[in-house]
Amino acid sequence: MSLTSILQVGLSGVLASENALQTVSNNITNENTPSYVRETAILSENASQPKAYGSLGAGVGTQSIQRNFSSYAENQVLNATSLATTFSGQANTLSTLSSLFPVGFTQSGLPAAIQAFFASVQTLSTNPSSIPNRQSVLSQAGSLAAQYQNATTSISNTQTSLVQQMQQSVSTINGLSTQLASINQEILKNPKGAQVPNSLLDQQSAALTSLAGQVGISTIQQPNGTLIVATKSGATLVDGSQSLQLRVQTGGTYQQAGQAGIIYQPTGQVLTSKITGGQLGGAITAQQQVSTIQLQFGLLAQGIAAVTNTQQAQGVDLNGNIGRPMFAVSGPQVFPAGSNSGSAIVSATITDLSATPPTTFTLEYNGSQWNVTNDGTGSTTAMTASGGQLAFGGMTVGISGTPATGDSYLVNPVGSTAGSFRVVMTNPNQVAAAAPYVASAGSLKNGGLVNTNAGTETLSSGMVLAPSGSAASGAAVIASGFFGQPLTVTFSGGTQFNVTTSGGAFVASGTWSASGTTALEVQYPSNSLVSGSAFVFSWAGGTPASGDTFTLSSGAPGSNANAVSMSQAASLPALSAGSLNQFTADMSNSYGNLLQGVNQGGAVAQTTLTQAKTALSNISGVNLNAEAALVVSYTQAYQAASAVIQTSNTLFQNLLQSI
């Protein structure tokens, strides 16, 4: 080997050691740089020089600077990041509503307000003429309405916040997609066959990690080094140097306040239900969860108003007038799709609250009939309008005008009505604590009740019966036009009796048959909430005698029968899920289970993410101890190679001096 060859071998060692030291130095200085991937100098032996006696080594070369990277480990981190941020977003949103769902009825909040209202009615029943007690009922009713307003405000603010989160997330996604497309463009500029700069690939990894925090993604590595990036549902976000954008549709398809949808800009396709993972997927899922809570609150508001107002209508107030509504709440809402081209107008009315579920319905016209989809269960039923009406979900849906094929409507039975829940009664005298009638043996004479009955028959306390379609056999049916008037029952002989007004006008007649049978049915006015029902008296026991009389007079002011019934109304079946108390408890339990599930899922996802990051770090992360050891190794190699050069130089100088 010549001195020149020795010099070249030593020089190759110096250069290789320099490259390796620079690589290690770069690792050390980027130890805390996010998404930095540790690099390794790959050294390879130079081709030997063939000689007659064999081959001589030609030193060392730097083959490449390799990234310690695993696409599998990175994908695990991307997936875990998407899942963890999804759960985190849901948990943060749901926790803001925790004040609406206290654990027990003794705490503040809506359940306690419901309990306090019906407890005040129970107190009124102990002294139905008490003005302070009556005022307390209205005061508690006002507190209940205020709790509803607070709950509605909290839900509305949460929905607005979610829309803002979706807008911010989509803006971030679009920005990261543009950045990844630019990185792809830089990769395409790289000379064919040349190694893509590691720093550029690190930028790509950093952008992917950030993007995974916003939405679940899938990536496809192309032969030219670029990436195709798409959502988990397959919507392409990055294709070569082109980025494809998302858009937030405020109000969603049906332009509802507090709602938003995601549109795929290139095609106009609605992606809302297909987006999963990341902050955007978490916000969309939370939007659905909050909408469910809003629907439950709306149905409960309808239930409270219905049972209270119905019970009011069954009794009479302090002045003997039939009870007026205490609460008011708006009815169902129908939202047409923005793309509708027909002239149909759709409206809805609740006809059977006990059959109304806390969900929305989607109506779509196919040209000949309507497809009705329960959005809670996903089940679809084909219906044909009869007389311009459809009936489903405890509602009657009216359709006027002409729909076009493909037109759709969203029917919200109750969800947006909670905010309209309010007290409409201001006069405590109007609380209907009394039964409309009380029955007494005898007749009114000179302003007093005189009982000269010779028989032993009596009338039971009255009760309200829902319409049955036909009156009981032998009962005297008093038309609704006489409701509220004092009435007299007189046995004319044997088992026959007549009902007359206080002025003696004939009203109805009946036949007594046996104790326990229905005696009288006083029908409620046709314009009442309980129209078609009747206040019914039965024969309580004994035998009547000719000439026996009974007087039906107003229960006001002393009767407490209706207040007793109203105080118990919260525990009676009223909604599809049961009583108001049961429904309220189920709401709290449902929320608690949901939040617990989200928190548990988030904990598992966070553990998975930590494990995935650790696995990736073991491959791609910088270990300062290991790098320090390499510094020592490469420094020694550099010094040794430098010594070879020095030795070669010394030999060369000696050779010159010897000539």
XYZ file of C-alpha atoms in Angstrom:
659
model
C 0.000 0.000 0.000
C 1.295 3.441 -0.911
C 1.536 6.348 1.472
C -1.232 8.032 -0.525
C -3.516 5.079 0.068
C -2.781 5.157 3.783
C -3.592 8.860 3.781
C -6.902 8.238 1.958
C -7.882 5.461 4.370
C -7.186 7.702 7.355
C -9.048 10.586 5.728
C -12.101 8.359 5.119
C -12.098 7.465 8.798
C -11.911 11.119 9.813
C -14.771 12.081 7.481
C -16.934 9.137 8.553
C -16.317 9.935 12.224
C -17.140 13.583 11.576
C -20.453 12.593 9.943
C -21.270 10.241 12.798
C -20.345 12.857 15.416
C -22.475 15.482 13.647
C -25.393 13.014 13.585
C -24.999 12.270 17.295
C -24.701 15.991 18.041
C -27.907 16.615 16.128
C -29.648 13.919 18.171
C -28.474 15.429 21.438
C -29.516 18.986 20.568
C -32.980 17.791 19.421
C -33.598 15.566 22.419
C -36.574 17.708 23.461
C -37.792 18.602 19.975
C -41.342 17.270 19.424
C -41.653 14.625 16.689
C -37.876 14.527 16.165
C -36.753 11.062 15.090
C -33.322 9.914 16.213
C -30.824 9.535 13.387
C -28.062 7.021 12.923
C -25.038 7.351 10.645
C -24.864 4.137 8.610
C -21.197 3.456 7.815
C -20.057 0.965 5.228
C -16.701 -0.412 4.143
C -15.272 1.060 0.932
C -14.468 -1.358 -1.889
C -11.108 -3.077 -1.376
C -8.202 -2.576 -3.761
C -7.300 -5.838 -5.517
C -3.620 -6.836 -5.422
C -1.732 -9.859 -6.642
C -1.308 -10.967 -3.088
C -4.910 -10.152 -2.111
C -6.957 -7.033 -1.523
C -6.234 -4.041 0.623
C -8.943 -2.164 2.556
C -9.876 1.258 1.208
C -11.356 2.744 4.339
C -14.902 3.615 5.318
C -17.752 5.674 3.849
C -21.035 7.119 5.063
C -23.771 5.179 3.331
C -26.732 7.183 4.732
C -28.101 9.057 7.681
C -30.996 6.827 8.689
C -34.095 7.786 10.690
C -34.876 5.306 13.445
C -38.519 5.166 12.421
C -41.352 2.620 12.498
C -44.494 3.372 10.508
C -46.364 0.768 12.563
C -45.383 2.391 15.866
C -46.255 5.828 14.497
C -49.699 4.619 13.359
C -50.314 3.221 16.831
C -49.553 6.656 18.290
C -51.773 8.401 15.722
C -54.725 6.098 16.468
C -54.253 6.352 20.228
C -53.961 10.152 19.992
C -57.246 10.368 18.082
C -59.036 8.152 20.596
C -57.664 9.922 23.677
C -58.579 13.410 22.431
C -62.074 12.165 21.513
C -62.769 10.987 25.061
C -61.112 14.054 26.564
C -63.362 16.380 24.577
C -66.509 14.459 25.523
C -65.567 14.403 29.212
C -64.913 18.144 29.274
C -68.259 18.859 27.611
C -70.322 16.521 29.774
C -68.713 17.726 32.993
C -70.021 21.243 32.309
C -73.561 19.843 32.663
C -72.951 18.076 35.969
C -74.880 20.729 37.924
C -78.029 19.647 36.094
C -77.793 16.116 37.451
C -77.371 16.041 41.249
C -76.929 12.603 42.762
C -79.943 12.744 45.084
C -83.276 14.505 45.346
C -82.137 16.307 48.489
C -79.643 18.377 46.557
C -80.243 21.498 44.526
C -81.094 21.363 40.895
C -84.043 20.340 38.791
C -84.965 17.116 40.685
C -85.095 19.018 43.978
C -87.170 21.788 42.370
C -89.693 19.243 41.067
C -89.909 17.621 44.472
C -90.329 20.998 46.215
C -93.152 22.026 43.879
C -95.236 18.907 44.449
C -94.437 19.027 48.185
C -95.939 22.546 48.297
C -99.124 21.186 46.734
C -99.174 18.486 49.409
C -98.916 21.216 52.071
C -101.786 23.077 50.418
C -103.950 19.955 50.649
C -103.787 20.188 54.472
C -105.434 23.621 54.356
C -106.816 24.279 50.847
C -108.220 27.698 51.753
C -104.867 29.074 52.953
C -103.665 31.958 50.805
C -100.039 31.649 52.057
C -100.080 27.970 51.118
C -101.452 28.820 47.702
C -98.811 31.517 47.245
C -96.164 28.963 48.189
C -97.359 26.697 45.354
C -96.904 29.504 42.823
C -93.542 30.420 44.347
C -92.273 26.855 44.009
C -93.680 26.724 40.484
C -91.644 29.841 39.703
C -88.515 28.267 41.185
C -89.074 25.178 39.044
C -89.423 27.307 35.911
C -86.256 29.216 36.882
C -84.368 25.929 37.244
C -85.511 25.051 33.756
C -84.300 28.369 32.413
C -80.915 27.824 34.067
C -80.697 24.308 32.638
C -81.682 25.512 29.185
C -79.089 28.286 29.299
C -76.408 25.796 30.340
C -77.352 23.396 27.538
C -77.514 26.210 24.990
C -74.102 27.571 26.033
C -72.637 24.077 25.774
C -74.056 23.638 22.279
C -72.662 27.005 21.195
C -69.262 26.050 22.603
C -69.341 22.760 20.671
C -70.078 24.553 17.408
C -67.120 26.851 18.070
C -64.929 23.825 18.836
C -65.971 22.236 15.552
C -65.189 25.421 13.641
C -61.779 25.734 15.283
C -61.005 22.054 14.730
C -61.970 22.175 11.035
C -59.832 25.285 10.578
C -56.883 23.446 12.162
C -57.504 20.345 10.033
C -57.574 22.396 6.851
C -54.361 24.170 7.853
C -52.562 20.900 8.621
C -53.815 19.348 5.378
C -52.375 22.304 3.485
C -49.069 21.904 5.351
C -48.882 18.173 4.547
C -49.641 18.897 0.899
C -46.779 21.427 0.893
C -44.450 18.823 2.418
C -45.488 16.382 -0.293
C -44.673 19.057 -2.846
C -41.192 19.516 -1.352
C -40.675 15.740 -1.425
C -41.578 15.691 -5.132
C -38.894 18.333 -5.749
C -36.255 15.954 -4.390
C -34.053 14.478 -7.146
C -35.169 11.005 -8.178
C -33.331 8.364 -6.173
C -32.028 10.882 -3.633
C -32.815 10.448 0.037
C -35.608 12.691 1.312
C -34.213 15.075 3.957
C -34.891 13.710 7.416
C -35.945 17.125 8.698
C -38.692 17.184 6.067
C -39.929 13.755 7.189
C -39.855 14.946 10.802
C -42.073 17.885 9.807
C -44.403 15.400 8.161
C -44.591 13.287 11.332
C -45.251 16.348 13.475
C -48.083 17.471 11.198
C -49.613 13.980 11.192
C -49.542 13.821 14.988
C -51.263 17.191 15.229
C -53.810 16.152 12.616
C -54.566 12.909 14.494
C -55.346 15.026 17.545
C -58.081 16.716 15.502
C -59.611 13.779 13.611
C -59.069 10.051 13.090
C -56.886 9.521 9.997
C -55.425 6.832 7.771
C -52.260 7.243 5.714
C -50.954 5.552 2.561
C -47.255 5.816 1.717
C -46.651 6.381 -1.993
C -43.582 5.029 -3.877
C -42.376 8.583 -4.500
C -42.287 9.253 -0.743
C -45.448 11.338 -0.522
C -48.426 10.496 1.680
C -52.145 10.183 0.964
C -54.041 11.195 4.095
C -57.747 10.474 4.617
C -60.253 10.403 7.446
C -61.166 7.005 8.887
C -64.339 7.094 6.786
C -62.295 7.484 3.609
C -62.625 11.194 2.820
C -59.272 12.201 1.329
C -57.675 15.224 2.976
C -54.267 15.173 1.250
C -53.481 13.697 -2.169
C -50.041 14.545 -3.445
C -49.596 18.310 -3.444
C -53.364 18.850 -3.224
C -55.237 19.446 0.045
C -58.995 18.848 0.180
C -60.885 20.943 2.675
C -63.714 20.432 5.176
C -66.377 23.020 6.013
C -68.636 23.580 9.028
C -72.318 23.924 8.177
C -73.715 26.012 11.030
C -77.180 24.768 11.920
C -76.635 21.479 10.113
C -78.873 20.117 7.377
C -82.014 21.410 9.076
C -80.647 24.763 10.287
C -81.183 24.146 14.005
C -79.843 26.575 16.550
C -76.878 25.154 18.459
C -76.180 22.473 15.851
C -73.517 22.104 13.169
C -72.567 19.624 10.467
C -69.375 18.809 8.576
C -69.340 19.171 4.794
C -66.716 17.673 2.465
C -65.913 20.692 0.330
C -64.997 18.934 -2.950
C -68.337 17.069 -3.227
C -70.700 18.802 -0.806
C -71.228 15.466 0.968
C -72.366 15.584 4.609
C -69.721 13.785 6.695
C -71.055 14.573 10.174
C -72.088 11.016 11.072
C -68.920 9.557 9.530
C -66.324 11.651 11.345
C -64.652 9.823 14.232
C -61.659 10.443 16.432
C -59.808 13.538 17.543
C -61.241 16.771 18.852
C -63.643 17.040 15.911
C -64.985 13.511 16.420
C -65.296 14.183 20.152
C -67.195 17.431 19.542
C -69.588 15.714 17.112
C -70.238 12.873 19.565
C -70.703 15.357 22.415
C -73.136 17.335 20.245
C -75.239 14.186 19.870
C -75.044 13.475 23.601
C -76.034 17.017 24.561
C -78.904 16.895 22.055
C -80.153 13.741 23.789
C -80.001 15.525 27.157
C -81.874 18.471 25.643
C -84.568 16.116 24.338
C -84.938 14.522 27.768
C -85.275 17.922 29.431
C -87.844 18.933 26.834
C -89.923 15.798 27.355
C -89.817 16.297 31.123
C -90.997 19.899 30.696
C -93.895 18.672 28.585
C -94.675 16.068 31.248
C -94.667 18.523 34.170
C -96.903 20.956 32.291
C -99.258 18.199 31.114
C -99.833 16.467 34.462
C -100.148 19.737 36.393
C -102.436 21.490 33.920
C -104.561 18.384 33.435
C -104.991 18.028 37.180
C -105.833 21.729 37.408
C -108.558 21.197 34.803
C -110.048 18.373 36.859
C -110.627 20.597 39.907
C -111.954 24.020 40.785
C -110.195 27.020 42.263
C -110.968 28.989 45.400
C -113.812 30.788 43.597
C -115.386 27.590 42.263
C -114.147 28.106 38.695
C -112.679 25.213 36.754
C -108.887 25.160 37.097
C -106.779 27.064 34.586
C -103.290 26.033 33.324
C -100.453 26.742 35.711
C -97.578 26.101 33.291
C -97.074 26.714 29.584
C -94.579 25.129 27.195
C -94.349 25.352 23.413
C -95.087 22.332 21.244
C -93.086 20.347 18.669
C -90.979 22.042 16.021
C -90.464 20.978 12.417
C -87.308 21.958 10.519
C -87.255 21.657 6.701
C -83.986 20.715 5.001
C -82.316 23.625 3.258
C -82.239 21.616 0.022
C -86.025 21.091 -0.162
C -87.593 22.160 -3.465
C -91.284 21.402 -2.792
C -93.952 23.652 -1.298
C -95.060 21.374 1.557
C -95.478 22.842 5.032
C -95.226 20.335 7.873
C -96.455 20.921 11.427
C -96.762 18.635 14.456
C -98.902 18.363 17.585
C -98.479 16.011 20.541
C -101.633 13.947 20.999
C -100.355 11.269 23.382
C -97.439 12.314 25.551
C -97.120 8.816 27.011
C -96.197 7.552 23.525
C -93.720 10.336 22.729
C -90.055 9.269 23.008
C -87.165 11.654 23.744
C -85.861 11.551 20.192
C -86.274 13.294 16.852
C -87.846 11.904 13.703
C -86.757 12.424 10.099
C -89.404 12.519 7.377
C -88.370 11.981 3.769
C -90.735 11.997 0.807
C -89.934 9.456 -1.929
C -92.475 10.647 -4.466
C -95.447 8.617 -3.285
C -95.123 8.101 0.462
C -93.200 9.219 3.507
C -90.346 7.361 5.154
C -90.395 8.111 8.877
C -87.118 7.384 10.683
C -86.831 7.279 14.451
C -83.430 8.949 14.854
C -82.945 7.326 18.259
C -83.344 3.724 17.076
C -82.618 4.161 13.374
C -85.781 2.256 12.415
C -87.697 3.484 9.342
C -91.393 3.053 8.583
C -93.096 3.822 5.285
C -96.317 5.835 5.732
C -98.963 7.313 3.484
C -100.588 10.549 4.596
C -104.299 10.202 5.310
C -106.267 13.406 5.089
C -102.992 15.304 4.979
C -101.846 13.777 8.254
C -99.362 11.245 9.590
C -99.478 9.744 13.080
C -96.377 8.482 14.893
C -94.457 8.995 18.134
C -97.557 10.172 19.994
C -97.938 13.020 17.474
C -100.198 14.072 14.658
C -98.164 15.548 11.828
C -100.038 17.751 9.374
C -98.856 18.200 5.781
C -100.120 20.936 3.481
C -98.838 21.887 0.059
C -96.935 19.597 -2.294
C -93.614 17.977 -1.323
C -90.979 17.216 -3.943
C -89.247 13.873 -4.201
C -86.305 13.850 -1.798
C -87.656 16.607 0.442
C -86.983 15.927 4.120
C -87.994 17.387 7.474
C -86.757 16.986 11.023
C -89.520 16.703 13.633
C -88.412 17.598 17.149
C -91.275 16.639 19.495
C -89.913 18.255 22.642
C -86.209 18.998 22.615
C -86.210 22.720 21.975
C -89.281 23.421 24.117
C -87.639 23.287 27.549
C -86.592 26.922 27.320
C -90.216 27.986 26.864
C -91.326 26.291 30.098
C -92.852 29.017 32.268
C -95.488 29.797 34.891
C -98.615 31.460 33.471
C -100.633 31.658 36.704
C -100.192 34.714 38.922
C -103.263 34.608 41.176
C -102.973 32.125 44.068
C -106.788 31.906 44.200
C -106.637 30.090 40.850
C -104.870 27.012 42.225
C -107.512 24.294 41.800
C -107.241 22.480 45.127
C -110.892 21.421 45.339
C -112.876 18.697 43.628
C -115.562 20.138 41.327
C -118.341 18.551 43.387
C -118.988 17.148 46.802
C -122.110 15.035 47.447
C -124.190 15.433 50.602
C -127.343 13.645 51.743
C -130.368 15.981 51.845
C -131.353 19.121 50.006
C -130.731 22.848 50.317
C -133.483 24.763 52.096
C -133.252 28.370 53.240
C -129.525 28.364 52.502
C -128.835 25.281 54.590
C -128.638 21.533 54.008
C -131.601 19.574 55.393
C -131.398 15.787 55.448
C -134.768 14.007 55.762
C -133.740 10.888 53.876
C -135.469 7.721 55.061
C -133.189 5.350 53.111
C -129.701 4.215 53.997
C -127.990 4.736 50.612
C -125.126 7.248 50.364
C -122.893 8.599 47.594
C -119.143 7.987 47.544
C -116.523 10.652 47.076
C -116.273 11.592 43.435
C -113.436 10.691 41.103
C -112.359 11.558 37.586
C -112.688 8.890 34.917
C -111.230 9.078 31.443
C -113.683 8.717 28.560
C -114.788 5.134 28.029
C -117.023 5.680 25.032
C -120.279 4.809 26.807
C -121.877 5.624 30.152
C -122.268 3.017 32.865
C -125.618 1.225 32.854
C -128.197 3.038 34.967
C -126.007 6.096 35.546
C -127.385 9.574 35.094
C -125.252 11.433 32.563
C -125.105 15.181 33.113
C -124.111 17.091 29.988
C -121.054 19.359 30.109
C -123.260 22.431 29.806
C -124.393 21.916 33.408
C -120.841 21.415 34.745
C -120.264 23.516 37.872
C -123.915 24.174 38.610
C -125.401 22.916 41.912
C -127.449 19.773 41.259
C -130.059 17.817 43.195
C -130.647 14.055 42.993
C -134.160 12.939 43.977
C -135.539 9.398 44.133
C -139.022 9.529 42.626
C -139.962 6.024 43.659
C -138.273 2.646 43.938
C -135.028 2.664 42.046
C -135.655 5.657 39.783
C -134.047 9.051 40.411
C -133.909 12.397 38.642
C -131.233 15.084 38.529
C -132.384 18.706 38.517
C -130.787 22.116 38.785
C -131.179 24.258 41.870
C -134.025 25.961 40.056
C -135.824 22.648 39.516
C -135.044 22.201 35.792
C -134.755 18.548 34.736
C -131.219 17.517 33.767
C -131.018 13.718 33.634
C -132.386 10.528 35.150
C -130.947 7.207 36.279
C -131.730 3.855 37.841
C -130.330 2.559 41.089
C -129.459 -1.156 40.962
C -126.996 -1.956 43.716
C -124.333 -0.461 45.918
C -121.016 0.068 44.158
C -122.554 0.880 40.791
C -122.085 4.231 39.075
C -124.689 6.800 40.041
C -123.788 9.984 38.145
C -121.353 11.073 35.462
C -120.884 14.845 35.220
C -119.098 15.522 31.931
C -116.291 18.114 31.824
C -116.618 21.064 29.411
C -115.629 20.373 25.808
C -113.011 23.151 25.834
C -111.248 21.698 28.880
C -107.933 19.797 28.902
C -109.924 16.840 30.235
C -112.700 17.114 27.655
C -114.535 13.793 27.340
C -113.751 12.803 30.920
C -116.349 12.862 33.668
C -116.495 13.457 37.393
C -118.178 10.296 38.670
C -120.066 9.372 41.849
C -120.929 5.811 42.841
C -123.484 4.412 45.292
C -121.578 3.760 48.494
C -123.857 1.348 50.355
C -127.406 0.958 51.649
C -130.854 1.183 50.092
C -132.621 4.315 48.833
C -136.184 5.322 49.735
C -138.662 7.280 47.691
C -138.151 10.999 48.217
C -134.533 10.671 49.300
C -132.388 13.556 48.008
C -128.713 14.268 47.538
C -127.087 17.616 46.796
C -124.082 18.076 44.542
C -122.381 21.373 45.351
C -119.010 22.901 44.468
C -116.056 21.544 46.402
C -114.668 25.044 46.794
C -113.365 26.351 49.053
C -112.925 23.585 51.588
C -112.317 20.465 49.479
C -108.712 19.264 49.144
C -109.353 16.290 46.852
C -107.769 17.780 43.745
C -104.724 19.077 45.661
C -104.161 15.578 47.034
C -104.308 14.138 43.517
C -102.000 16.841 42.151
C -99.411 16.263 44.884
C -99.246 12.602 43.853
C -99.114 13.269 40.108
C -95.300 13.116 39.903
C -95.354 9.452 40.922
C -98.071 8.378 38.466
C -97.448 7.111 34.894
C -97.268 10.081 32.548
C -94.413 9.569 30.077
C -93.279 6.686 27.922
C -90.637 5.864 30.556
C -93.058 6.092 33.489
C -93.705 8.783 36.071
C -92.042 12.189 36.277
C -90.047 11.026 39.310
C -88.896 7.898 37.513
C -88.031 9.787 34.359
C -86.023 12.368 36.328
C -84.136 9.637 38.189
C -83.478 7.824 34.904
C -82.120 11.049 33.400
C -79.647 11.444 36.247
C -78.634 7.781 36.101
C -78.244 7.921 32.332
C -76.032 10.989 32.584
C -73.981 9.442 35.388
C -73.459 6.228 33.442
C -72.566 8.181 30.315
C -70.009 10.358 32.093
C -68.562 7.348 33.906
C -68.242 5.456 30.628
C -66.544 8.393 28.943
C -64.127 8.868 31.861
C -63.291 5.170 31.944
C -62.854 5.088 28.186
C -60.636 8.151 28.406
C -58.484 6.534 31.092
C -58.017 3.406 28.973
C -57.295 5.492 25.874
C -54.740 7.579 27.773
C -52.994 4.419 29.000
C -52.928 3.079 25.440
C -51.513 6.377 24.196
C -48.795 6.360 26.853
C -47.829 2.809 25.900
C -47.808 3.663 22.194
C -45.646 6.738 22.785
C -43.247 4.677 24.893
C -42.982 2.059 22.162
C -42.299 4.735 19.557
C -39.851 6.514 21.836
C -37.897 3.300 22.319
C -37.426 3.244 18.556
C -37.252 6.905 17.620
C -36.478 8.758 20.830
C -33.108 10.135 21.877
C -31.352 8.490 24.833
C -28.732 10.924 26.109
C -26.722 8.196 27.839
C -26.549 6.156 24.647
C -25.663 9.227 22.595
C -22.916 10.187 25.072
C -21.406 6.741 24.676
C -21.450 7.159 20.900
C -19.737 10.530 21.222
C -16.889 8.835 23.071
C -16.728 6.029 20.516
C -16.762 8.268 17.453
C -14.311 10.715 19.073
C -11.852 7.904 19.640
C -12.363 6.733 16.066
C -11.769 10.274 14.833
C -8.610 10.600 16.897
C -7.337 7.240 15.681
C -8.013 8.103 12.038
C -6.312 11.456 12.592
C -3.298 9.593 13.993
C -3.186 7.495 10.809
C -3.083 10.699 8.755
C -0.371 12.100 11.034
C 1.645 8.890 10.707
C 1.290 8.955 6.931
C 2.470 12.564 6.906
C 5.479 11.700 9.085
C 6.453 8.812 6.803
C 6.131 11.041 3.783
C 8.382 13.708 5.368
C 10.964 11.045 6.291
C 10.881 9.773 2.724
C 11.574 13.240 1.345
C 14.463 13.768 3.741
C 16.052 10.451 2.782
C 16.230 11.314 -0.900
